[in-house]
Coordinates of C-alpha atoms and ligand atoms in Angstrom, one line a residue:
X70 CA 81.3 76.3 90.4
X71 CA 80.5 76.7 94.0
X72 CA 83.7 78.7 94.6
X73 CA 82.8 81.0 91.7
X74 CA 79.4 81.7 93.3
X75 CA 80.8 82.5 96.7
X76 CA 83.3 84.8 95.2
X77 CA 80.7 86.6 93.3
X78 CA 79.4 87.9 96.7
X79 CA 82.2 90.4 97.3
X80 CA 81.6 91.8 93.8
X81 CA 84.3 93.9 92.2
X82 CA 83.0 96.9 90.2
X83 CA 82.4 96.0 86.6
X84 CA 84.2 97.6 83.6
X85 CA 81.1 99.4 82.7
X86 CA 80.8 101.1 86.1
X87 CA 84.5 101.8 86.3
X88 CA 84.6 103.5 82.9
X89 CA 81.4 105.4 83.6
X90 CA 82.6 106.6 87.0
X91 CA 86.1 107.3 85.8
X92 CA 84.9 109.4 83.0
X93 CA 82.4 111.2 85.3
X94 CA 85.1 111.9 87.8
X95 CA 87.3 113.3 85.0
X96 CA 84.6 115.6 83.8
X97 CA 84.0 116.8 87.4
X98 CA 87.7 117.6 87.9
X99 CA 87.8 119.6 84.6
X100 CA 84.7 121.5 85.7
X101 CA 86.0 122.1 89.1
X102 CA 89.3 123.5 87.7
X103 CA 87.3 125.7 85.3
X104 CA 85.3 127.1 88.2
X105 CA 88.3 127.7 90.4
X106 CA 90.2 129.5 87.6
X107 CA 87.3 131.4 86.1
X108 CA 85.5 132.5 89.3
X109 CA 87.7 132.1 92.4
X110 CA 91.0 133.1 90.9
X111 CA 89.5 135.8 88.6
X112 CA 89.8 138.5 91.3
X113 CA 93.5 137.9 92.1
X114 CA 94.4 137.6 88.4
X115 CA 92.5 140.7 87.4
X116 CA 94.1 142.6 90.3
X117 CA 97.7 141.7 89.4
X118 CA 97.1 142.6 85.7
X119 CA 95.5 145.8 86.6
X120 CA 98.3 146.9 88.9
X121 CA 100.9 146.3 86.3
X122 CA 98.8 148.0 83.7
X123 CA 98.6 151.1 85.9
X124 CA 102.4 151.0 86.4
X125 CA 103.0 150.6 82.7
X126 CA 100.7 153.5 82.0
X127 CA 102.6 155.7 84.4
X128 CA 105.9 154.7 82.7
X129 CA 104.5 155.6 79.3
X130 CA 103.3 159.0 80.4
X131 CA 106.6 159.7 82.2
X132 CA 108.4 159.5 78.8
X133 CA 105.9 161.7 77.0
X134 CA 105.6 164.5 79.6
X135 CA 107.3 166.9 77.3
X136 CA 105.7 165.7 74.1
X137 CA 103.2 167.9 72.4
X138 CA 100.6 165.3 72.1
X139 CA 100.7 164.4 75.8
X140 CA 97.0 165.0 76.3
X141 CA 96.1 162.9 73.3
X142 CA 98.2 160.0 74.5
X143 CA 96.8 160.4 78.0
X144 CA 93.3 160.3 76.7
X145 CA 94.0 157.2 74.7
X146 CA 95.5 155.4 77.6
X147 CA 92.7 156.5 79.9
X148 CA 90.1 155.0 77.5
X149 CA 92.1 151.9 76.9
X150 CA 92.7 151.0 80.6
X151 CA 89.7 152.7 82.2
X152 CA 92.1 154.5 84.5
X153 CA 91.6 158.1 85.7
X154 CA 94.5 160.5 85.6
X155 CA 95.7 163.8 87.0
X156 CA 99.0 165.4 86.0
X157 CA 100.1 168.4 88.1
X158 CA 103.3 170.4 88.7
X159 CA 105.2 170.5 92.0
X160 CA 102.9 173.3 93.2
X161 CA 99.8 171.3 92.7
X162 CA 98.6 173.0 89.5
X163 CA 96.9 170.4 87.4
X164 CA 97.8 170.2 83.7
X165 CA 95.8 167.2 82.6
X166 CA 92.8 165.8 84.4
X167 CA 91.0 163.0 82.8
X168 CA 88.2 160.9 84.3
X169 CA 87.6 157.4 83.2
X170 CA 84.4 156.5 84.9
X171 CA 81.9 158.1 87.3
X172 CA 83.0 155.6 90.0
X173 CA 86.4 157.0 90.6
X174 CA 86.4 158.7 93.9
X175 CA 89.8 159.5 95.2
X176 CA 90.9 161.9 92.4
X177 CA 87.7 163.9 92.6
X178 CA 87.9 167.2 94.5
X179 CA 91.6 167.2 95.1
X180 CA 92.7 170.8 95.6
X181 CA 95.9 172.5 94.5
X182 CA 97.1 172.2 98.0
X183 CA 96.3 168.5 98.2
X184 CA 98.2 167.9 95.0
X185 CA 101.2 169.9 96.3
X186 CA 101.1 167.9 99.5
X187 CA 101.0 164.6 97.7
X188 CA 103.9 165.7 95.4
X189 CA 106.0 166.5 98.5
X190 CA 105.0 163.4 100.3
X191 CA 105.7 161.1 97.4
X192 CA 108.9 162.8 96.5
X193 CA 110.2 162.3 100.0
X194 CA 109.3 158.6 99.9
X195 CA 111.4 158.1 96.8
X196 CA 109.2 159.0 93.9
X197 CA 106.5 156.4 93.8
X198 CA 103.7 155.4 96.1
X199 CA 100.6 153.3 95.7
X200 CA 97.6 152.8 97.9
X201 CA 95.0 150.1 97.5
X202 CA 91.6 151.1 99.0
X203 CA 88.2 149.5 99.4
X204 CA 85.1 151.3 98.3
X205 CA 82.5 148.7 99.1
X206 CA 81.7 146.2 101.8
X207 CA 82.6 142.5 101.6
X208 CA 79.8 140.3 100.4
X209 CA 79.3 136.7 101.2
X210 CA 79.9 135.6 97.6
X211 CA 82.9 137.8 97.0
X212 CA 85.3 140.3 98.5
X213 CA 84.9 144.0 98.7
X214 CA 85.5 146.1 95.6
X215 CA 89.0 147.7 95.5
X216 CA 90.7 150.5 93.8
X217 CA 94.3 151.6 93.5
X218 CA 95.7 155.1 93.7
X219 CA 99.1 155.3 92.2
X220 CA 101.3 158.4 92.5
X221 CA 104.7 159.1 90.9
X222 CA 106.9 162.2 90.8
X223 CA 109.0 162.8 87.8
X224 CA 111.8 165.2 87.1
X225 CA 112.1 165.6 83.3
X226 CA 115.5 166.2 81.7
X227 CA 114.6 169.9 81.0
X228 CA 114.0 170.4 84.7
X229 CA 110.2 170.1 84.9
X230 CA 108.7 168.6 88.1
X231 CA 105.5 166.6 87.6
X232 CA 103.2 164.5 89.7
X233 CA 101.4 161.7 88.0
X234 CA 98.3 160.5 89.8
X235 CA 96.4 157.4 88.5
X236 CA 93.4 155.7 89.8
X237 CA 91.9 152.5 88.7
X238 CA 89.4 149.8 89.8
X239 CA 91.1 146.5 90.9
X240 CA 87.9 144.4 91.0
X241 CA 86.5 143.0 87.8
X242 CA 83.3 144.6 86.7
X243 CA 80.2 142.7 88.0
X244 CA 78.8 142.1 84.6
X245 CA 81.9 140.3 83.5
X246 CA 81.8 138.0 86.4
X247 CA 78.1 137.4 85.9
X248 CA 78.6 136.6 82.2
X249 CA 81.4 134.1 83.1
X250 CA 79.2 132.5 85.7
X251 CA 76.3 132.0 83.3
X252 CA 78.6 130.7 80.7
X253 CA 80.1 128.3 83.0
X254 CA 76.8 127.1 84.3
X255 CA 75.7 126.4 80.7
X256 CA 79.0 124.7 80.0
X257 CA 78.7 122.6 83.1
X258 CA 75.2 121.4 82.2
X259 CA 76.2 120.6 78.6
X260 CA 79.3 118.8 79.8
X261 CA 77.5 116.7 82.4
X262 CA 74.8 115.6 79.9
X263 CA 77.2 115.1 77.0
X264 CA 79.8 113.4 79.3
X265 CA 77.3 111.0 80.9
X266 CA 76.1 110.0 77.4
X267 CA 79.6 109.5 76.2
X268 CA 80.6 107.6 79.3
X269 CA 77.6 105.3 79.0
X270 CA 78.3 104.7 75.3
X271 CA 82.0 104.1 75.9
X272 CA 81.4 101.8 78.8
X273 CA 78.9 99.8 76.7
X274 CA 81.3 99.6 73.8
X275 CA 84.1 98.3 76.0
X276 CA 82.2 96.0 78.2
X277 CA 79.9 94.3 75.6
X278 CA 82.6 92.3 73.7
X279 CA 84.3 91.3 77.0
X280 CA 80.9 90.1 78.3
X281 CA 80.5 88.1 75.1
X282 CA 84.0 86.6 75.4
X283 CA 83.3 85.8 79.1
X284 CA 80.0 84.1 78.1
X285 CA 81.9 81.8 75.7
X286 CA 84.7 81.2 78.2
X287 CA 82.2 79.9 80.7
X288 CA 80.9 77.5 78.1
X289 CA 84.5 76.4 77.5
X290 CA 85.0 75.9 81.2
X291 CA 82.0 73.6 81.2
X292 CA 83.7 71.4 78.6
X293 CA 82.2 72.7 75.4
X294 CA 85.4 72.8 73.3
X295 CA 83.6 73.8 70.1
X296 CA 82.7 77.2 71.4
X297 CA 83.9 80.1 69.3
X298 CA 85.1 83.4 70.7
X299 CA 84.2 86.7 68.9
X300 CA 86.0 89.7 70.1
X301 CA 85.2 93.0 68.4
X302 CA 85.6 96.7 69.3
X303 CA 89.2 96.8 70.3
X304 CA 92.5 95.2 69.4
X305 CA 93.0 93.7 72.9
X306 CA 89.7 92.0 73.0
X307 CA 90.1 90.7 69.5
X308 CA 93.5 89.3 70.5
X309 CA 92.0 87.8 73.6
X310 CA 89.3 86.1 71.5
X311 CA 91.9 84.8 69.1
X312 CA 94.0 83.4 72.0
X313 CA 91.0 81.8 73.5
X314 CA 90.0 80.3 70.2
X315 CA 93.4 78.9 70.0
X316 CA 93.3 77.6 73.5
X317 CA 89.9 76.0 72.9
X318 CA 91.2 74.4 69.7
X319 CA 94.2 73.0 71.6
X320 CA 92.1 71.8 74.4
X321 CA 89.8 70.0 72.1
X322 CA 92.8 68.5 70.4
X323 CA 94.3 67.3 73.7
X324 CA 90.9 66.0 74.7
X325 CA 90.6 64.1 71.5
X326 CA 94.1 62.7 71.9
X327 CA 93.4 61.8 75.6
X328 CA 90.3 59.8 74.6
X329 CA 92.2 58.1 71.9
X330 CA 95.0 57.3 74.3
X331 CA 92.6 55.8 76.8
X332 CA 91.2 53.6 74.1
X333 CA 94.7 52.7 72.9
X334 CA 96.0 52.1 76.4
X335 CA 93.1 49.9 77.3
X336 CA 93.6 48.0 74.1
X337 CA 97.4 47.8 74.5
X338 CA 97.0 46.6 78.0
X339 CA 94.4 44.0 77.2
X340 CA 96.1 42.5 74.2
X341 CA 99.3 41.4 75.9
X342 CA 97.3 40.3 79.0
X343 CA 95.0 38.2 76.9
X344 CA 98.1 36.7 75.2
X345 CA 99.8 36.0 78.5
X346 CA 96.7 34.5 80.0
X347 CA 96.1 32.4 76.9
X348 CA 99.6 31.0 76.6
X349 CA 99.9 30.3 80.3
X350 CA 96.6 28.4 80.3
X351 CA 97.7 26.4 77.3
X352 CA 101.0 25.6 78.9
X353 CA 99.2 24.6 82.2
X354 CA 96.7 22.4 80.5
X355 CA 98.7 20.8 77.7
X356 CA 102.1 19.6 78.9
X357 CA 103.5 19.4 75.4
X358 CA 103.0 23.1 74.9
X359 CA 105.5 24.0 77.6
X360 CA 108.1 25.1 75.0
X361 CA 110.7 27.8 75.2
X362 CA 109.0 29.7 72.3
X363 CA 105.8 29.9 74.3
X364 CA 107.6 31.1 77.4
X365 CA 109.4 33.7 75.2
X366 CA 106.0 35.0 74.0
X367 CA 104.9 35.5 77.5
X368 CA 108.2 37.3 78.3
X369 CA 107.8 39.5 75.2
X370 CA 104.3 40.4 76.1
X371 CA 105.3 41.2 79.6
X372 CA 108.0 43.5 78.3
X373 CA 105.5 45.2 76.1
X374 CA 103.4 45.9 79.1
X375 CA 106.3 47.1 81.1
X376 CA 107.3 49.5 78.4
X377 CA 103.8 50.9 78.1
X378 CA 103.5 51.5 81.8
X379 CA 107.0 53.0 81.9
X380 CA 106.2 55.4 79.1
X381 CA 103.0 56.5 80.8
X382 CA 104.9 57.0 84.1
X383 CA 107.7 58.9 82.5
X384 CA 105.3 61.1 80.6
X385 CA 103.2 62.0 83.6
X386 CA 106.3 62.8 85.6
X387 CA 107.7 65.0 82.9
X388 CA 104.4 66.7 82.4
X389 CA 104.0 67.4 86.1
X390 CA 107.4 69.1 86.0
X391 CA 108.7 67.1 89.0
X392 CA 111.7 65.7 87.1
X393 CA 115.1 67.0 88.0
X394 CA 118.1 66.4 85.9
X395 CA 121.0 64.5 87.4
X396 CA 123.7 66.1 85.3
X397 CA 127.2 64.8 84.9
X398 CA 130.0 64.8 82.3
X399 CA 129.9 61.7 80.2
X400 CA 131.1 60.3 76.9
X401 CA 128.0 60.6 74.6
X402 CA 129.7 58.7 71.8
X403 CA 130.5 55.7 74.1
X404 CA 127.0 55.9 75.6
X405 CA 125.4 55.6 72.1
X406 CA 127.7 52.7 71.2
X407 CA 126.6 50.9 74.4
X408 CA 123.0 51.4 73.5
X409 CA 123.4 50.0 70.0
X410 CA 125.3 47.0 71.3
X411 CA 122.1 45.9 73.0
X412 CA 120.3 45.7 69.6
X413 CA 122.9 43.3 68.3
X414 CA 120.7 40.4 68.8
X415 CA 117.8 42.0 66.9
X416 CA 117.5 39.6 64.0
X417 CA 117.4 41.0 60.5
X418 CA 118.2 44.7 61.3
X419 CA 121.3 46.5 60.3
X420 CA 122.3 49.2 62.7
X421 CA 125.2 51.5 62.0
X422 CA 126.8 54.4 63.9
X423 CA 129.2 56.9 62.3
X424 CA 131.3 59.0 64.7
X425 CA 134.7 60.5 64.0
X426 CA 135.6 61.4 67.6
X427 CA 134.6 60.9 71.2
X428 CA 132.3 63.7 72.4
X429 CA 131.6 64.6 76.0
X430 CA 128.5 66.4 77.2
X431 CA 127.2 67.5 80.6
X432 CA 123.7 66.1 80.8
X433 CA 121.5 63.5 82.5
X434 CA 123.0 60.3 81.0
X435 CA 120.0 58.2 81.8
X436 CA 117.6 60.6 80.2
X437 CA 119.7 61.2 77.1
X438 CA 119.9 57.4 76.7
X439 CA 116.2 57.3 76.8
X440 CA 116.1 59.8 74.0
X441 CA 118.4 57.7 71.9
X442 CA 116.4 54.5 72.8
X443 CA 113.1 56.1 71.8
X444 CA 114.5 57.4 68.5
X445 CA 116.2 54.0 67.7
X446 CA 113.1 52.1 68.7
X447 CA 110.9 54.3 66.5
X448 CA 113.4 53.9 63.6
X449 CA 113.3 50.1 64.0
X450 CA 109.5 50.0 64.3
X451 CA 109.0 52.1 61.2
X452 CA 112.1 51.0 59.3
X453 CA 110.1 49.2 56.6
X454 CA 111.4 46.5 54.4
X455 CA 115.1 47.4 54.3
X456 CA 115.4 47.2 58.0
X457 CA 118.4 49.5 58.2
X458 CA 118.9 52.2 60.8
X459 CA 121.8 54.6 60.5
X460 CA 123.0 56.7 63.4
X461 CA 125.5 59.5 62.9
X462 CA 127.3 62.0 65.2
X463 CA 128.5 65.3 63.7
X464 CA 129.8 68.5 65.2
X465 CA 128.8 72.0 64.3
X466 CA 130.4 74.8 66.3
X467 CA 130.1 74.1 70.0
X468 CA 127.2 71.6 69.5
X469 CA 127.1 68.0 68.8
X470 CA 124.3 66.6 66.6
X471 CA 123.1 63.0 66.8
X472 CA 120.8 61.8 64.0
X473 CA 118.9 58.6 63.6
X474 CA 117.8 57.7 60.0
X475 CA 115.6 54.9 58.8
X476 CA 114.5 53.8 55.4
X477 CA 110.8 53.4 56.2
X478 CA 107.7 55.0 54.8
X479 CA 108.4 58.5 56.1
X480 CA 106.0 60.9 57.6
X481 CA 103.6 63.1 55.7
X482 CA 104.8 66.8 55.8
X483 CA 101.6 68.0 57.4
X484 CA 102.0 65.6 60.3
X485 CA 105.6 66.5 61.1
X486 CA 104.6 69.1 63.5
X487 CA 102.1 66.9 65.4
X488 CA 104.2 63.8 66.0
X489 CA 105.9 65.6 69.0
X490 CA 102.6 66.0 70.7
X491 CA 101.7 63.6 73.4
X492 CA 99.4 60.7 72.4
X493 CA 99.9 61.5 68.7
X494 CA 100.1 58.7 66.3
X495 CA 100.3 59.1 62.5
X496 CA 98.8 55.8 61.9
X497 CA 95.6 55.7 63.9
X498 CA 94.7 52.2 62.7
X499 CA 95.9 49.9 65.4
X500 CA 98.5 47.7 63.9
X501 CA 99.8 45.1 66.2
X502 CA 103.3 45.3 64.7
X503 CA 103.4 49.0 65.5
X504 CA 102.3 49.2 69.0
X505 CA 103.0 52.5 70.5
X506 CA 101.4 54.9 72.9
X507 CA 102.2 58.0 71.0
X508 CA 104.2 59.1 73.9
X509 CA 107.8 58.3 72.8
X510 CA 108.5 61.5 70.9
X511 CA 106.8 63.6 73.5
X512 CA 109.1 62.2 76.1
X513 CA 112.0 62.9 73.8
X514 CA 110.9 66.5 73.3
X515 CA 110.4 67.1 77.1
X516 CA 113.8 65.7 78.0
X517 CA 115.6 67.7 75.3
X518 CA 113.8 70.9 76.3
X519 CA 114.8 70.3 79.9
X520 CA 118.4 70.1 78.7
X521 CA 118.1 73.3 76.5
X522 CA 118.8 71.1 73.5
X523 CA 117.2 71.4 70.0
X524 CA 115.6 68.6 68.0
X525 CA 113.9 68.1 64.7
X526 CA 113.0 65.7 61.9
X527 CA 113.3 65.5 58.2
X528 CA 111.2 63.0 56.4
X529 CA 110.3 62.1 52.9
X530 CA 107.4 59.8 52.0
X531 CA 108.7 56.5 50.7
X532 CA 112.4 57.3 51.5
X533 CA 112.5 57.4 55.3
X534 CA 112.9 59.8 58.2
X535 CA 115.9 61.3 60.0
X536 CA 115.3 62.4 63.6
X537 CA 118.0 64.5 65.2
X538 CA 118.9 66.3 68.3
X539 CA 121.7 68.7 69.4
X540 CA 123.4 69.2 72.7
X541 CA 126.0 71.6 73.9
X542 CA 129.5 70.0 73.8
X543 CA 131.8 69.9 76.8
X544 CA 135.5 69.8 75.9
Ligands
ADP147 P1 104.7 55.8 69.2 O1 104.8 55.2 70.6 O2 103.3 55.7 68.6 O3 105.7 55.4 68.3 P2 105.9 58.4 69.2 O4 105.6 59.6 70.0 O5 107.2 57.8 69.4 O6 104.8 57.4 69.5 O7 105.7 58.7 67.7 C1 104.6 59.4 67.3 C2 104.2 59.0 65.9 O8 105.2 59.5 65.0 C3 104.2 57.5 65.7 O9 102.9 57.0 65.9 C4 104.6 57.4 64.2 O10 103.4 57.5 63.4 C5 105.4 58.6 63.9 N1 106.8 58.2 63.9 C6 107.8 58.3 64.8 N2 109.0 57.9 64.4 C7 108.8 57.6 63.1 C8 109.8 57.1 62.1 N3 111.1 56.9 62.4 N4 109.3 56.9 60.9 C9 107.9 57.1 60.6 N5 107.0 57.5 61.5 C10 107.5 57.8 62.7

């Protein structure tokens, strides 16, 4: 808790702030781009378009010089492009002179001689010439206004010589720029207001469910496993809530099992200890009680204690992930036979092993033996009246399967999944005959998973259970 508090000092920005500022930044970038394109680049764009428009107009007129409706075409083009026009012959005699706007200055007052001089000058320079000129001063918010004077000499197929003089403004009309500026200003205002609203709304929508989940998670961290997570608003948060609900459920399950284990272990430890103490005292005080049977009870109870402690140790080592496998190639079939031989003296039980050939595996022999022991021990413990336990070895493909079947009471279907969990016991009532820590199968599972093997169980109530595991064979 203390660590959390000290970390809180160098606070990271919250989701709400990040979304809000991210969105705000995005809007600012869009607006900046709009301003750059609409206002700053308007001049250059307009200029380039206008120049090509004037050139295009000159080309159109060039082809129509001998047409009857030349003047009509010229007038239409002048109106459409707001470009003034003079067409003269090589001696400077004007044929067509059309003015587009009062502003055009260069074409005004050109004499016949001027036109003739221009014709000759342009002709000498290859037929086309253009001149960009300024007709106003630079201002601080924009450049000077510019115009273009474009001249072209044409020699028609029938031998006519003509001079085309066009003049047009290259700077966008002030009112256009003004309109755009006002429009952009309005747009900027609307976008800033709308954008801030949207950003706030969005930020709230995203952060609220996360804050709710976080609130519940803190409760979970404090040990309240019954807390429920509600995630709404987005798929990810909903999934997070589901995952956390699952985690809380699992935690509460493990916590329950842990408490149970503690109770069981204390009980399991105390019972043999009480027995050992009781029998020892009796043997000390009453010489006649010093019998081999009583000594055997003490030995049995000691063994029970040893097993319990070993299980607990194994489990905690496996869980901590510090166990490394000591793999070697060994004869699995022989290993199982050797294990079964030790049960020979077990009165009243029939143990059988069916194997049609010797199978070798590469695995940790000691750990695999532990698996077999645990399964056989369970089968014996839960074997029921018939007291028969059947082991079988079969081969499918490249894998060998070992199964351990008993004729006991079986396991209810809904419990089959849980028995592999640590500390889990189907029969919670503590029967002396069925001591167990609930760790055996969990150890089996851990060992087989370390080996990359598979395992499972089939069980039918009243008929018995078959536990099996599979390992990769080694020829
Ligand atoms: P335990 O030490 O209690 O036997 P295990 O992890 O080995 O713990 O087994 C978990 C539970 O699974 C047991 O408590 C028992 O209820 C059930 N179980 C295991 N093997 C058998 C079996 N062969 N027949 C019936 N129940 C079994």
